[in-house]
Amino acid sequence: MIARIFATAVTEAHIARRNRWVLIAVALMVVFSLVLSAAGSAPTGALGADRLSVVVASLTSLSVYLVPLVALLMSFDAVAGEVERGTLPLLLTYPVARWEVLAGKLLAHTAILIVAILAGYGVAAAITIAADPAAVAGLGALWRLTWTSVLLGATFIGIGYALSSLARRVSGAAGLAIGLWLGLVVLYDLGLLAAVVADDGGFFTTDVFPAALLANPADAFRLFNLTASQATAAASGVGGAAATIPLWQSLLSILIWPLVSLALAALAFRKVEP
Amino acid sequence: MTSTLTISHLTKAFGGVKALSDVSLAVEPGERVALLGHNGAGKSTLMKVILGLIAPDGGEISVCGAAPGKARSQVAYLPENAAFHSALTGLEQITYYMRLRGEAVSGAMELLDRVGLGHAAKRRICTYSKGMRQRVGLAQALIGHPRLLVLDEPTSGLDPVSRRDFYELLDGLAADGASILLSSHALTEVEARTDRLLILSGGRMVAEGSLPELRREAALPVSMQITALNGYDTDIMAALPDAIRLNGGLHLNCTQEDKLATLARISAMQEKVTDLEVIPPSLEDIYSHFSRRDGQ
Ligand SMILES: Nc1ncnc2c1ncn2[C@@H]1O[C@H](COP(=O)(O)OP(=O)(O)OP(=O)(O)O)[C@@H](O)[C@H]1O
Ligand SMILES: [Mg+2]
């Protein structure tokens, strides 16, 4: 079992390297982190936080868009591509379970994502600490951001596999992935914000809104990181109401989502007829 | 000895299209069986059902003593248009498949050499020719020691020498006890290199047996080409009322049973005949006889 999962992971890693996905993912993360840390190393005062914590807050806002995007870009082709190339029927006649195939792909794609995240955040941290050695105080926040980013990425990789299985066509899967990214990462917050404004402190704001934030993996990720570093007000796009959500709830959402999305992916893949 | 593959009363329809109806067959260990049939006859569908890729609508199938798709470690498959990830090299692709089968990957290079791809092993598959891609497909079907090989048009795209090499490989596998079910449109190579033929037509099994058996069953007429000595052709035609003039000679069709009697009558007119040619029904004739029986 383990051998078969590793075999698939190694093969996927070869493919990702040849298709330049490793390079693209790392370049995206590094470039954006560089830009942010350059902007964030300006003197800060208001928050009384160290520079690295400030950079982490802006990296959080960046990662909430970028990590899901990179994850979906790597994963949308996973099943639909095999169907379209015609490689799936042969693969499924091999003594390998479908979930093992997905697990192998997940291993490879997550590893690439980890490399990209480490490269991006590492560069940001190096620059910030070089500019201000006192910024090492923020390493804890950076570490938190790092592992939650990996979990967020794994969630969206799973979602990408599920969409890929449902679409069965690469073009369809790409469309679904972009649509889902826009929906969950961009429009969802706008919709919530509009609803909160219209609701003006009523039932929606107090009861529905926190649950809606927790239900979205991207929002839970942002909430957790910003709450944990007490910077909710500083950078949260969704306003102060989020501050009332206890930390453990957003943590739970972050931990459960990868399992849910991978289970969905495995279910959707099982339904694919070669 | 138990059969490697047994199928009884298999049916499969796609929507309204009956791809397979009431198909029964058995393949014994060490046997090489060829599946013939027109385009759309159901050959590939039958193979996919055997492999467990498509669920049948009815009938019983046993593959190496298990249900389809349950004995995958003992079954090898070559799809009809074998496709691979073009970004991988031939060696990487074969290594991957060997790992999935739990085979030592040190044999990968040797396997590629066996199908004549050793020199291109480290090149990407997207740079391969069609025949080279087909050989990658063959190489993966040879991994491990499968008890059943299901090969969908294995020789398509192969040059004549490679075809011969391929059938030699098959002979070796069959001698080791592997069962082989292959589909093909190349009648001559199939009849020389397999033990038994199955002919599918419109989803039905219309004929089954070795070539001599099918020849007997089809009972197609033997044709004879008689060249008469100058001026004697009218005499011969009088003696053989069925003969017709064709291309300056005389042409005669007769049934298998009448063959010897007709030959005796011709040899009785020895002094009037310069040449006689007996043409048995060709492979194509036999094939189309069975394949067209269902109003194709
Ligand atoms: N997935 C499918 N959906 C609908 N119909 C199908 C499907 N697969 C095959 N068929 C139909 O089943 C019939 C048998 O097809 P099949 O591919 O088995 O033919 P074949 O004998 O392999 O032909 P060829 O010699 O061209 O490869 C055809 O009428 C085909 O249209
Ligand atoms: Mg076919």
Coordinates of C-alpha atoms and ligand atoms in Angstrom, one line a residue:
Chain A
M1 CA 0.0 0.0 0.0
I2 CA 2.6 2.5 1.1
A3 CA 4.8 1.5 -1.8
R4 CA 2.0 2.1 -4.3
I5 CA 1.2 5.5 -2.8
F6 CA 4.9 6.5 -3.0
A7 CA 5.1 5.2 -6.5
T8 CA 2.3 7.5 -7.6
A9 CA 3.7 10.4 -5.6
V10 CA 7.1 10.0 -7.3
T11 CA 5.5 9.9 -10.7
E12 CA 3.4 12.9 -10.0
A13 CA 6.4 14.8 -8.8
H14 CA 8.2 14.0 -12.1
I15 CA 5.2 15.3 -14.0
A16 CA 4.9 18.5 -11.9
R17 CA 8.6 19.2 -12.3
R18 CA 8.4 18.8 -16.1
N19 CA 5.2 20.9 -16.3
R20 CA 7.0 23.6 -14.3
W21 CA 4.3 23.6 -11.6
V22 CA 7.0 23.5 -8.9
L23 CA 8.7 26.5 -10.4
I24 CA 5.4 28.4 -10.8
A25 CA 4.2 27.7 -7.3
V26 CA 7.5 28.6 -5.7
A27 CA 7.9 31.8 -7.8
L28 CA 4.4 33.0 -7.0
M29 CA 4.8 32.5 -3.3
V30 CA 8.3 34.1 -3.2
V31 CA 7.4 37.1 -5.4
F32 CA 4.3 38.0 -3.4
S33 CA 6.0 37.4 -0.1
L34 CA 8.9 39.7 -1.1
V35 CA 6.5 42.5 -2.1
L36 CA 4.6 42.2 1.2
S37 CA 7.6 42.0 3.4
A38 CA 9.2 45.0 1.7
A39 CA 6.0 46.9 2.3
G40 CA 5.7 45.6 5.9
S41 CA 9.2 46.4 7.1
A42 CA 8.3 50.1 7.3
P43 CA 8.3 51.2 10.9
T44 CA 5.2 50.2 12.8
G45 CA 3.9 51.7 16.0
A46 CA 0.1 51.4 16.4
L47 CA 0.0 47.7 17.2
G48 CA 3.0 47.5 19.4
A49 CA 3.8 44.3 17.7
D50 CA 7.2 43.2 16.3
R51 CA 7.7 43.6 12.6
L52 CA 7.5 39.9 11.8
S53 CA 4.1 39.7 13.3
V54 CA 2.9 42.6 11.2
V55 CA 4.4 40.8 8.1
V56 CA 2.6 37.6 9.1
A57 CA -0.7 39.5 9.3
S58 CA -0.2 40.7 5.7
L59 CA 1.0 37.3 4.6
T60 CA -2.2 35.8 6.0
S61 CA -4.3 38.1 3.9
L62 CA -2.1 37.1 0.9
S63 CA -2.1 33.4 1.5
V64 CA -5.9 33.3 1.9
Y65 CA -6.0 34.0 -1.9
L66 CA -2.8 32.6 -3.1
V67 CA -2.6 29.2 -1.4
P68 CA -6.0 28.0 -2.5
L69 CA -5.2 29.3 -6.0
V70 CA -1.9 27.4 -6.3
A71 CA -3.6 24.3 -4.7
L72 CA -6.4 24.3 -7.2
L73 CA -4.1 25.0 -10.2
M74 CA -2.1 21.9 -9.3
S75 CA -5.0 19.6 -8.6
F76 CA -7.8 20.4 -11.1
D77 CA -6.1 18.2 -13.8
A78 CA -5.6 15.2 -11.5
V79 CA -8.5 13.0 -12.5
A80 CA -9.9 14.9 -15.6
G81 CA -6.5 14.8 -17.2
E82 CA -6.2 11.1 -16.8
V83 CA -9.7 10.6 -18.2
E84 CA -9.0 12.9 -21.2
R85 CA -5.6 11.4 -22.0
G86 CA -7.1 7.9 -21.7
T87 CA -4.6 6.8 -19.1
L88 CA -7.2 6.0 -16.5
P89 CA -8.6 2.7 -17.8
L90 CA -5.1 1.1 -17.8
L91 CA -4.3 2.5 -14.4
L92 CA -7.4 1.1 -12.9
T93 CA -6.6 -2.4 -14.1
Y94 CA -3.5 -2.3 -11.9
P95 CA -3.7 -3.7 -8.4
V96 CA -4.0 -0.3 -6.9
A97 CA -7.0 1.1 -5.0
R98 CA -8.5 4.4 -6.3
W99 CA -7.9 6.1 -2.9
E100 CA -4.2 5.0 -3.1
V101 CA -3.9 6.8 -6.4
L102 CA -5.4 10.0 -4.9
A103 CA -3.3 9.7 -1.8
G104 CA -0.2 9.5 -4.0
K105 CA -1.1 12.6 -6.0
L106 CA -2.0 14.4 -2.7
L107 CA 1.4 13.5 -1.3
A108 CA 3.2 15.0 -4.3
H109 CA 1.1 18.1 -4.6
T110 CA 1.2 18.8 -0.9
A111 CA 5.0 18.4 -0.9
I112 CA 5.2 21.0 -3.7
L113 CA 2.9 23.3 -1.9
I114 CA 5.0 23.0 1.3
V115 CA 8.2 23.8 -0.7
A116 CA 6.5 26.9 -2.1
I117 CA 5.1 28.0 1.2
L118 CA 8.5 27.5 3.0
A119 CA 10.3 29.4 0.2
G120 CA 7.8 32.3 0.3
Y121 CA 7.5 32.7 4.1
G122 CA 11.2 32.0 4.5
V123 CA 12.2 34.8 2.3
A124 CA 9.8 37.1 4.0
A125 CA 11.1 36.1 7.5
A126 CA 14.7 36.4 6.4
I127 CA 14.3 39.9 5.1
T128 CA 12.3 41.1 8.1
I129 CA 14.7 39.6 10.7
A130 CA 17.7 41.0 8.8
A131 CA 16.1 44.5 9.0
D132 CA 15.2 44.2 12.6
P133 CA 16.6 41.3 14.8
A134 CA 13.9 41.9 17.4
A135 CA 11.5 40.6 14.9
V136 CA 12.4 37.0 15.9
A137 CA 9.6 37.4 18.5
G138 CA 7.2 36.9 15.6
L139 CA 8.5 33.5 14.6
G140 CA 5.8 31.7 16.6
A141 CA 3.1 33.5 14.5
L142 CA 5.0 32.6 11.3
W143 CA 5.2 29.0 12.3
R144 CA 1.4 29.0 13.0
L145 CA 0.8 30.6 9.6
T146 CA 3.0 28.0 7.9
W147 CA 1.2 24.9 9.2
T148 CA -2.2 26.4 8.8
S149 CA -1.3 27.3 5.2
V150 CA -0.4 23.7 4.5
L151 CA -3.7 22.5 5.9
L152 CA -5.6 25.2 3.8
G153 CA -3.7 24.0 0.7
A154 CA -4.5 20.4 1.4
T155 CA -8.2 21.3 1.7
F156 CA -8.2 23.0 -1.7
I157 CA -6.1 20.2 -3.3
G158 CA -8.8 17.8 -2.1
I159 CA -11.5 20.1 -3.5
G160 CA -9.6 20.3 -6.7
Y161 CA -9.6 16.5 -7.0
A162 CA -13.3 16.4 -6.3
L163 CA -14.1 19.0 -9.0
S164 CA -11.7 17.2 -11.4
S165 CA -13.6 13.9 -10.8
L166 CA -17.0 15.5 -11.2
A167 CA -16.1 17.4 -14.4
R168 CA -14.3 14.6 -16.2
R169 CA -13.0 17.2 -18.7
V170 CA -10.0 19.3 -18.1
S171 CA -11.6 22.4 -19.4
G172 CA -14.7 21.8 -17.3
A173 CA -12.5 21.1 -14.2
A174 CA -10.5 24.3 -14.8
G175 CA -13.8 26.4 -15.0
L176 CA -15.2 24.8 -11.9
A177 CA -11.9 25.4 -10.0
I178 CA -11.7 29.1 -10.9
G179 CA -15.4 29.5 -10.1
L180 CA -15.0 27.8 -6.8
W181 CA -12.0 29.9 -5.9
L182 CA -13.8 33.1 -6.8
G183 CA -16.8 32.0 -4.8
L184 CA -15.2 30.8 -1.7
V185 CA -12.3 33.2 -1.4
V186 CA -13.6 36.5 -2.9
L187 CA -17.4 36.6 -3.3
Y188 CA -18.2 34.7 -0.1
D189 CA -16.8 37.5 2.1
L190 CA -18.4 40.2 0.0
G191 CA -21.7 38.5 0.4
L192 CA -21.3 38.1 4.1
L193 CA -20.2 41.7 4.5
A194 CA -23.2 43.0 2.5
A195 CA -25.5 40.8 4.6
V196 CA -24.0 42.0 7.9
V197 CA -24.4 45.6 6.8
A198 CA -28.0 45.1 5.8
D199 CA -28.8 43.1 8.9
D200 CA -27.5 45.9 11.2
G201 CA -26.6 43.9 14.2
G202 CA -29.6 41.5 14.2
F203 CA -29.8 37.7 14.3
F204 CA -27.8 37.2 11.2
T205 CA -24.8 39.1 12.6
T206 CA -24.8 37.4 15.9
D207 CA -25.7 33.8 14.9
V208 CA -25.4 33.0 11.2
F209 CA -22.4 35.1 10.4
P210 CA -19.9 33.4 12.8
A211 CA -21.1 30.0 11.6
A212 CA -20.8 31.1 8.0
L213 CA -17.2 32.2 8.6
L214 CA -16.3 28.9 10.2
A215 CA -17.9 26.9 7.4
N216 CA -15.6 28.4 4.8
P217 CA -12.1 27.0 5.1
A218 CA -10.5 30.2 3.8
D219 CA -12.3 32.4 6.3
A220 CA -11.5 29.9 9.2
F221 CA -7.8 30.1 8.2
R222 CA -7.8 33.9 8.2
L223 CA -9.8 34.0 11.4
F224 CA -7.5 31.6 13.2
N225 CA -4.3 33.3 12.3
L226 CA -5.5 36.8 13.0
T227 CA -7.3 35.9 16.3
A228 CA -4.2 34.0 17.5
S229 CA -2.0 37.0 16.9
Q230 CA -4.6 39.4 18.2
A231 CA -4.6 41.3 15.0
T232 CA -8.2 40.7 13.9
A233 CA -9.0 44.3 13.7
A234 CA -5.8 45.2 11.9
A235 CA -6.3 43.2 8.7
S236 CA -9.5 41.2 8.8
G237 CA -11.7 41.9 5.9
V238 CA -14.8 40.9 7.7
G239 CA -14.9 43.3 10.6
G240 CA -15.0 43.1 14.4
A241 CA -17.9 40.6 14.7
A242 CA -15.3 37.9 14.0
A243 CA -13.4 38.7 17.1
T244 CA -16.2 37.0 19.2
I245 CA -15.5 33.6 17.7
P246 CA -13.3 31.5 20.1
L247 CA -10.0 30.3 18.8
W248 CA -10.7 26.6 19.2
Q249 CA -13.6 26.8 16.8
S250 CA -11.6 28.2 13.9
L251 CA -8.9 25.7 14.7
L252 CA -11.4 22.9 14.5
S253 CA -12.6 24.1 11.2
I254 CA -9.0 24.2 9.9
L255 CA -8.3 20.7 11.1
I256 CA -11.6 19.1 9.8
W257 CA -11.7 20.7 6.4
P258 CA -8.8 18.7 4.8
L259 CA -10.4 15.5 6.0
V260 CA -13.8 16.5 4.6
S261 CA -12.4 17.7 1.2
L262 CA -10.3 14.5 0.8
A263 CA -13.3 12.3 1.6
L264 CA -15.3 14.2 -0.9
A265 CA -12.5 13.7 -3.5
A266 CA -12.4 10.0 -2.8
L267 CA -16.1 9.7 -3.1
A268 CA -16.2 11.7 -6.4
F269 CA -13.3 9.7 -7.8
R270 CA -15.1 6.4 -7.0
K271 CA -18.0 7.5 -9.2
V272 CA -15.8 8.0 -12.2
E273 CA -16.3 5.4 -14.9
P274 CA -13.2 5.0 -17.0
Chain B
M1 CA -7.4 -28.0 -15.5
T2 CA -9.6 -25.0 -14.7
S3 CA -10.1 -22.2 -17.2
T4 CA -8.3 -18.9 -16.6
L5 CA -11.3 -17.1 -18.0
T6 CA -14.9 -18.2 -18.3
I7 CA -17.8 -16.1 -19.5
S8 CA -21.4 -17.3 -19.8
H9 CA -24.4 -15.4 -21.3
L10 CA -22.8 -12.0 -20.9
T11 CA -24.9 -9.1 -22.1
K12 CA -24.1 -5.4 -22.1
A13 CA -26.1 -2.5 -23.6
F14 CA -25.1 1.2 -23.8
G15 CA -28.5 3.0 -23.7
G16 CA -30.2 1.5 -26.7
V17 CA -27.1 0.0 -28.3
K18 CA -26.7 -3.7 -27.6
A19 CA -22.9 -3.9 -27.4
L20 CA -22.8 -7.6 -26.3
S21 CA -25.6 -10.1 -26.3
D22 CA -25.4 -13.6 -24.8
V23 CA -21.6 -14.0 -25.2
S24 CA -20.1 -17.2 -23.7
L25 CA -16.5 -18.3 -24.0
A26 CA -13.7 -19.9 -22.0
V27 CA -9.9 -19.5 -22.3
E28 CA -7.6 -22.2 -20.9
P29 CA -4.2 -21.8 -19.5
G30 CA -1.5 -21.6 -22.2
E31 CA -4.1 -20.9 -24.9
R32 CA -3.8 -18.0 -27.3
V33 CA -7.3 -16.9 -28.5
A34 CA -7.9 -14.2 -31.1
L35 CA -11.0 -12.1 -31.0
L36 CA -12.1 -10.9 -34.5
G37 CA -15.0 -8.8 -35.6
H38 CA -16.0 -5.7 -37.6
N39 CA -15.6 -2.2 -36.1
G40 CA -18.1 -1.8 -33.3
A41 CA -18.6 -5.6 -33.0
G42 CA -18.0 -5.3 -29.2
K43 CA -14.4 -6.5 -28.9
S44 CA -13.2 -3.7 -26.8
T45 CA -16.3 -3.7 -24.7
L46 CA -15.9 -7.4 -24.0
M47 CA -12.3 -6.8 -22.9
K48 CA -13.3 -3.9 -20.6
V49 CA -16.0 -6.1 -19.0
I50 CA -13.4 -8.8 -18.4
L51 CA -11.1 -6.3 -16.7
G52 CA -13.9 -4.9 -14.5
L53 CA -13.8 -1.5 -16.1
I54 CA -17.4 -1.8 -17.3
A55 CA -20.1 -3.5 -15.3
P56 CA -22.0 -6.1 -17.3
D57 CA -25.8 -6.0 -17.5
G58 CA -26.1 -9.8 -17.1
G59 CA -24.2 -13.0 -17.3
E60 CA -21.4 -14.7 -15.3
I61 CA -17.7 -14.0 -15.6
S62 CA -14.9 -15.6 -13.7
V63 CA -11.3 -14.2 -14.2
C64 CA -8.6 -16.4 -12.5
G65 CA -11.3 -17.7 -10.2
A66 CA -12.6 -14.3 -9.1
A67 CA -15.0 -11.6 -10.2
P68 CA -13.8 -9.2 -12.9
G69 CA -11.5 -6.6 -11.4
K70 CA -10.8 -8.7 -8.3
A71 CA -7.8 -10.6 -9.5
R72 CA -6.0 -7.5 -10.9
S73 CA -2.5 -8.7 -9.9
Q74 CA -2.9 -11.7 -12.2
V75 CA -4.3 -9.8 -15.2
A76 CA -2.4 -7.6 -17.7
Y77 CA -4.2 -5.3 -20.1
L78 CA -3.1 -3.4 -23.2
P79 CA -5.8 -0.8 -24.2
E80 CA -6.6 -0.3 -27.8
N81 CA -5.1 3.2 -28.0
A82 CA -2.5 2.9 -25.2
A83 CA -1.9 6.4 -23.9
F84 CA 0.7 7.5 -21.4
H85 CA 1.6 10.8 -19.7
S86 CA 3.7 12.5 -22.3
A87 CA 5.9 14.3 -19.7
L88 CA 7.3 11.0 -18.4
T89 CA 10.1 9.1 -20.0
G90 CA 9.5 5.5 -21.1
L91 CA 11.7 4.3 -18.2
E92 CA 9.8 6.4 -15.6
Q93 CA 6.5 5.1 -16.9
I94 CA 7.5 1.5 -16.8
T95 CA 9.1 1.9 -13.4
Y96 CA 5.9 3.3 -12.1
Y97 CA 3.9 0.4 -13.4
M98 CA 6.4 -2.1 -11.9
R99 CA 6.1 -0.5 -8.5
L100 CA 2.3 -0.7 -8.7
R101 CA 2.6 -4.4 -9.4
G102 CA 5.2 -4.8 -6.6
E103 CA 8.0 -5.9 -9.0
A104 CA 11.6 -5.0 -8.5
V105 CA 12.3 -1.9 -10.6
S106 CA 15.8 -3.1 -11.5
G107 CA 14.2 -5.1 -14.3
A108 CA 12.7 -2.0 -16.0
M109 CA 15.5 -1.5 -18.4
E110 CA 15.6 -5.1 -19.4
L111 CA 11.9 -5.1 -20.0
L112 CA 12.2 -2.0 -22.3
D113 CA 15.1 -3.8 -24.1
R114 CA 12.8 -6.8 -24.7
V115 CA 10.3 -4.6 -26.6
G116 CA 13.1 -2.8 -28.4
L117 CA 12.9 0.5 -26.6
G118 CA 16.1 0.4 -24.7
H119 CA 17.7 3.1 -26.7
A120 CA 14.8 5.5 -26.1
A121 CA 14.2 4.7 -22.5
K122 CA 15.3 8.0 -21.1
R123 CA 13.4 10.1 -23.7
R124 CA 10.0 11.6 -23.0
I125 CA 7.1 9.6 -24.3
C126 CA 5.8 12.7 -26.2
T127 CA 8.9 12.3 -28.5
Y128 CA 7.9 8.6 -29.3
S129 CA 6.4 7.4 -32.6
K130 CA 3.1 5.7 -32.6
G131 CA 4.7 2.2 -32.7
M132 CA 7.1 3.1 -29.9
R133 CA 4.2 4.2 -27.7
Q134 CA 2.5 0.9 -28.5
R135 CA 5.7 -0.9 -27.4
V136 CA 5.5 0.9 -24.0
G137 CA 2.0 -0.5 -23.8
L138 CA 3.3 -4.0 -24.6
A139 CA 6.1 -3.6 -22.0
Q140 CA 3.7 -2.8 -19.2
A141 CA 1.6 -5.8 -20.1
L142 CA 4.6 -8.1 -19.7
I143 CA 5.3 -6.9 -16.1
G144 CA 5.2 -9.6 -13.5
H145 CA 3.8 -13.0 -14.5
P146 CA 0.2 -12.4 -15.5
R147 CA -1.9 -15.5 -15.8
L148 CA -4.2 -13.7 -18.3
L149 CA -3.2 -11.1 -20.9
V150 CA -6.0 -9.1 -22.5
L151 CA -4.5 -7.3 -25.5
D152 CA -6.7 -4.9 -27.6
E153 CA -5.2 -4.7 -31.1
P154 CA -1.7 -5.2 -29.8
T155 CA 0.0 -5.1 -33.2
S156 CA -1.6 -2.0 -34.5
G157 CA 1.1 0.5 -35.4
L158 CA 3.9 -2.2 -35.3
D159 CA 6.1 -2.8 -38.3
P160 CA 6.2 -6.3 -39.8
V161 CA 9.4 -7.4 -38.0
S162 CA 8.1 -6.1 -34.6
R163 CA 4.9 -8.0 -35.2
R164 CA 6.8 -11.2 -35.6
D165 CA 8.9 -10.4 -32.5
F166 CA 5.7 -9.7 -30.6
Y167 CA 4.1 -13.0 -31.5
E168 CA 7.3 -14.8 -30.5
L169 CA 7.0 -13.1 -27.1
L170 CA 3.4 -14.3 -26.9
D171 CA 4.5 -17.9 -27.7
G172 CA 6.9 -17.8 -24.8
L173 CA 4.3 -16.5 -22.4
A174 CA 1.8 -19.1 -23.5
A175 CA 4.4 -21.8 -23.2
D176 CA 4.8 -20.7 -19.5
G177 CA 1.0 -21.2 -19.0
A178 CA -0.3 -17.7 -19.5
S179 CA -3.7 -17.3 -21.3
I180 CA -3.9 -14.7 -24.0
L181 CA -7.0 -13.0 -25.4
L182 CA -6.1 -10.6 -28.2
S183 CA -8.2 -8.7 -30.7
S184 CA -7.0 -7.9 -34.1
H185 CA -8.0 -7.0 -37.7
A186 CA -5.0 -8.6 -39.2
L187 CA -6.4 -12.0 -40.2
T188 CA -3.3 -13.7 -41.6
E189 CA -1.0 -13.1 -38.6
V190 CA -3.8 -14.1 -36.2
E191 CA -4.5 -17.4 -37.9
A192 CA -0.9 -18.4 -38.0
R193 CA -0.1 -17.4 -34.4
T194 CA -3.1 -18.3 -32.3
D195 CA -4.8 -21.5 -31.2
R196 CA -8.4 -20.5 -31.6
L197 CA -10.5 -17.8 -33.2
L198 CA -13.6 -16.1 -31.9
I199 CA -15.7 -14.0 -34.2
L200 CA -18.0 -11.4 -32.8
S201 CA -20.6 -9.7 -35.0
G202 CA -23.0 -7.1 -33.8
G203 CA -22.3 -8.1 -30.2
R204 CA -23.0 -11.8 -30.8
M205 CA -20.5 -14.6 -30.8
V206 CA -21.0 -16.0 -34.3
A207 CA -18.2 -18.4 -34.6
E208 CA -15.6 -20.1 -32.5
G209 CA -12.9 -22.6 -33.3
S210 CA -9.6 -23.2 -34.9
L211 CA -9.2 -22.2 -38.5
P212 CA -9.7 -25.7 -40.0
E213 CA -12.8 -26.1 -37.9
L214 CA -14.2 -22.8 -39.1
R215 CA -13.3 -23.7 -42.6
R216 CA -15.3 -26.9 -42.4
E217 CA -18.2 -25.2 -40.7
A218 CA -18.4 -22.4 -43.2
A219 CA -18.4 -25.0 -46.0
L220 CA -17.5 -22.3 -48.5
P221 CA -17.0 -23.4 -52.2
V222 CA -13.6 -24.2 -53.5
S223 CA -12.9 -22.4 -56.8
M224 CA -10.9 -23.9 -59.7
Q225 CA -9.2 -22.2 -62.5
I226 CA -8.8 -24.3 -65.6
T227 CA -6.7 -23.4 -68.5
A228 CA -7.8 -25.3 -71.6
L229 CA -5.6 -26.4 -74.4
N230 CA -6.3 -24.3 -77.5
G231 CA -9.8 -24.9 -78.8
Y232 CA -10.8 -27.5 -76.2
D233 CA -12.6 -25.1 -73.9
T234 CA -16.0 -25.8 -75.4
D235 CA -15.5 -29.5 -74.8
I236 CA -14.6 -28.9 -71.2
M237 CA -17.5 -26.6 -70.7
A238 CA -19.8 -29.3 -72.0
A239 CA -18.3 -31.8 -69.5
L240 CA -18.5 -29.4 -66.6
P241 CA -21.8 -27.5 -66.9
D242 CA -21.1 -25.2 -63.9
A243 CA -17.9 -23.7 -65.5
I244 CA -17.9 -20.2 -66.8
R245 CA -15.5 -18.3 -69.0
L246 CA -13.4 -15.8 -67.0
N247 CA -10.2 -13.9 -68.0
G248 CA -9.5 -16.1 -70.9
G249 CA -9.7 -19.3 -68.7
L250 CA -12.5 -21.4 -67.2
H251 CA -13.7 -20.8 -63.7
L252 CA -15.5 -23.3 -61.6
N253 CA -16.9 -23.3 -58.0
C254 CA -17.7 -26.5 -56.2
T255 CA -18.5 -27.6 -52.7
Q256 CA -15.9 -29.2 -50.4
E257 CA -17.6 -32.6 -50.8
D258 CA -17.7 -32.4 -54.6
K259 CA -14.0 -31.3 -54.8
L260 CA -12.4 -34.8 -55.4
A261 CA -15.1 -35.9 -57.8
T262 CA -14.7 -32.7 -59.8
L263 CA -11.0 -33.1 -59.8
A264 CA -11.3 -36.7 -61.1
R265 CA -13.5 -35.5 -64.0
I266 CA -11.0 -32.8 -64.9
S267 CA -8.1 -35.3 -64.8
A268 CA -10.1 -37.6 -67.0
M269 CA -9.8 -34.8 -69.6
Q270 CA -6.0 -34.5 -69.1
E271 CA -5.1 -34.2 -72.7
K272 CA -7.4 -31.1 -73.1
V273 CA -6.1 -29.2 -70.1
T274 CA -2.8 -27.3 -69.8
D275 CA -3.1 -26.1 -66.2
L276 CA -5.4 -26.4 -63.2
E277 CA -5.4 -24.3 -60.1
V278 CA -7.4 -25.1 -56.9
I279 CA -8.1 -22.1 -54.7
P280 CA -9.5 -22.9 -51.2
P281 CA -11.6 -20.2 -49.5
S282 CA -9.4 -17.5 -48.2
L283 CA -9.2 -16.4 -44.6
E284 CA -11.1 -13.2 -45.6
D285 CA -13.8 -15.3 -47.2
I286 CA -14.3 -17.4 -44.1
Y287 CA -14.2 -14.3 -41.9
S288 CA -16.7 -12.4 -43.9
H289 CA -19.0 -15.5 -44.1
F290 CA -19.3 -15.5 -40.3
S291 CA -19.1 -11.8 -39.8
R292 CA -21.9 -11.0 -42.2
R293 CA -24.3 -13.7 -41.1
D294 CA -26.2 -11.3 -39.0
G295 CA -27.1 -9.1 -41.9
Q296 CA -24.1 -6.9 -41.6
Ligands
LIG1 N1 -19.0 4.2 -23.6 C1 -19.9 3.8 -24.6 N2 -21.0 4.5 -24.6 C2 -21.9 4.2 -25.6 N3 -21.7 3.2 -26.5 C3 -20.6 2.6 -26.5 C4 -19.6 2.8 -25.5 N4 -18.5 2.0 -25.8 C5 -18.8 1.3 -26.8 N5 -20.1 1.6 -27.3 C6 -20.8 0.9 -28.4 O1 -20.6 -0.5 -28.3 C7 -20.4 -1.1 -29.5 C8 -19.2 -1.9 -29.5 O2 -18.0 -1.1 -29.4 P1 -16.5 -1.6 -29.2 O3 -15.6 -0.5 -28.9 O4 -16.6 -2.7 -28.3 O5 -16.2 -2.2 -30.7 P2 -14.9 -2.9 -31.2 O6 -15.3 -4.3 -31.6 O7 -13.8 -2.8 -30.3 O8 -14.6 -2.0 -32.5 P3 -13.2 -1.6 -33.2 O9 -12.8 -2.7 -34.0 O10 -13.5 -0.4 -34.0 O11 -12.2 -1.3 -32.1 C9 -20.4 0.0 -30.6 O12 -21.6 0.1 -31.2 C10 -20.1 1.3 -29.8 O13 -20.7 2.4 -30.3
MG2 MG -12.0 -1.9 -30.2

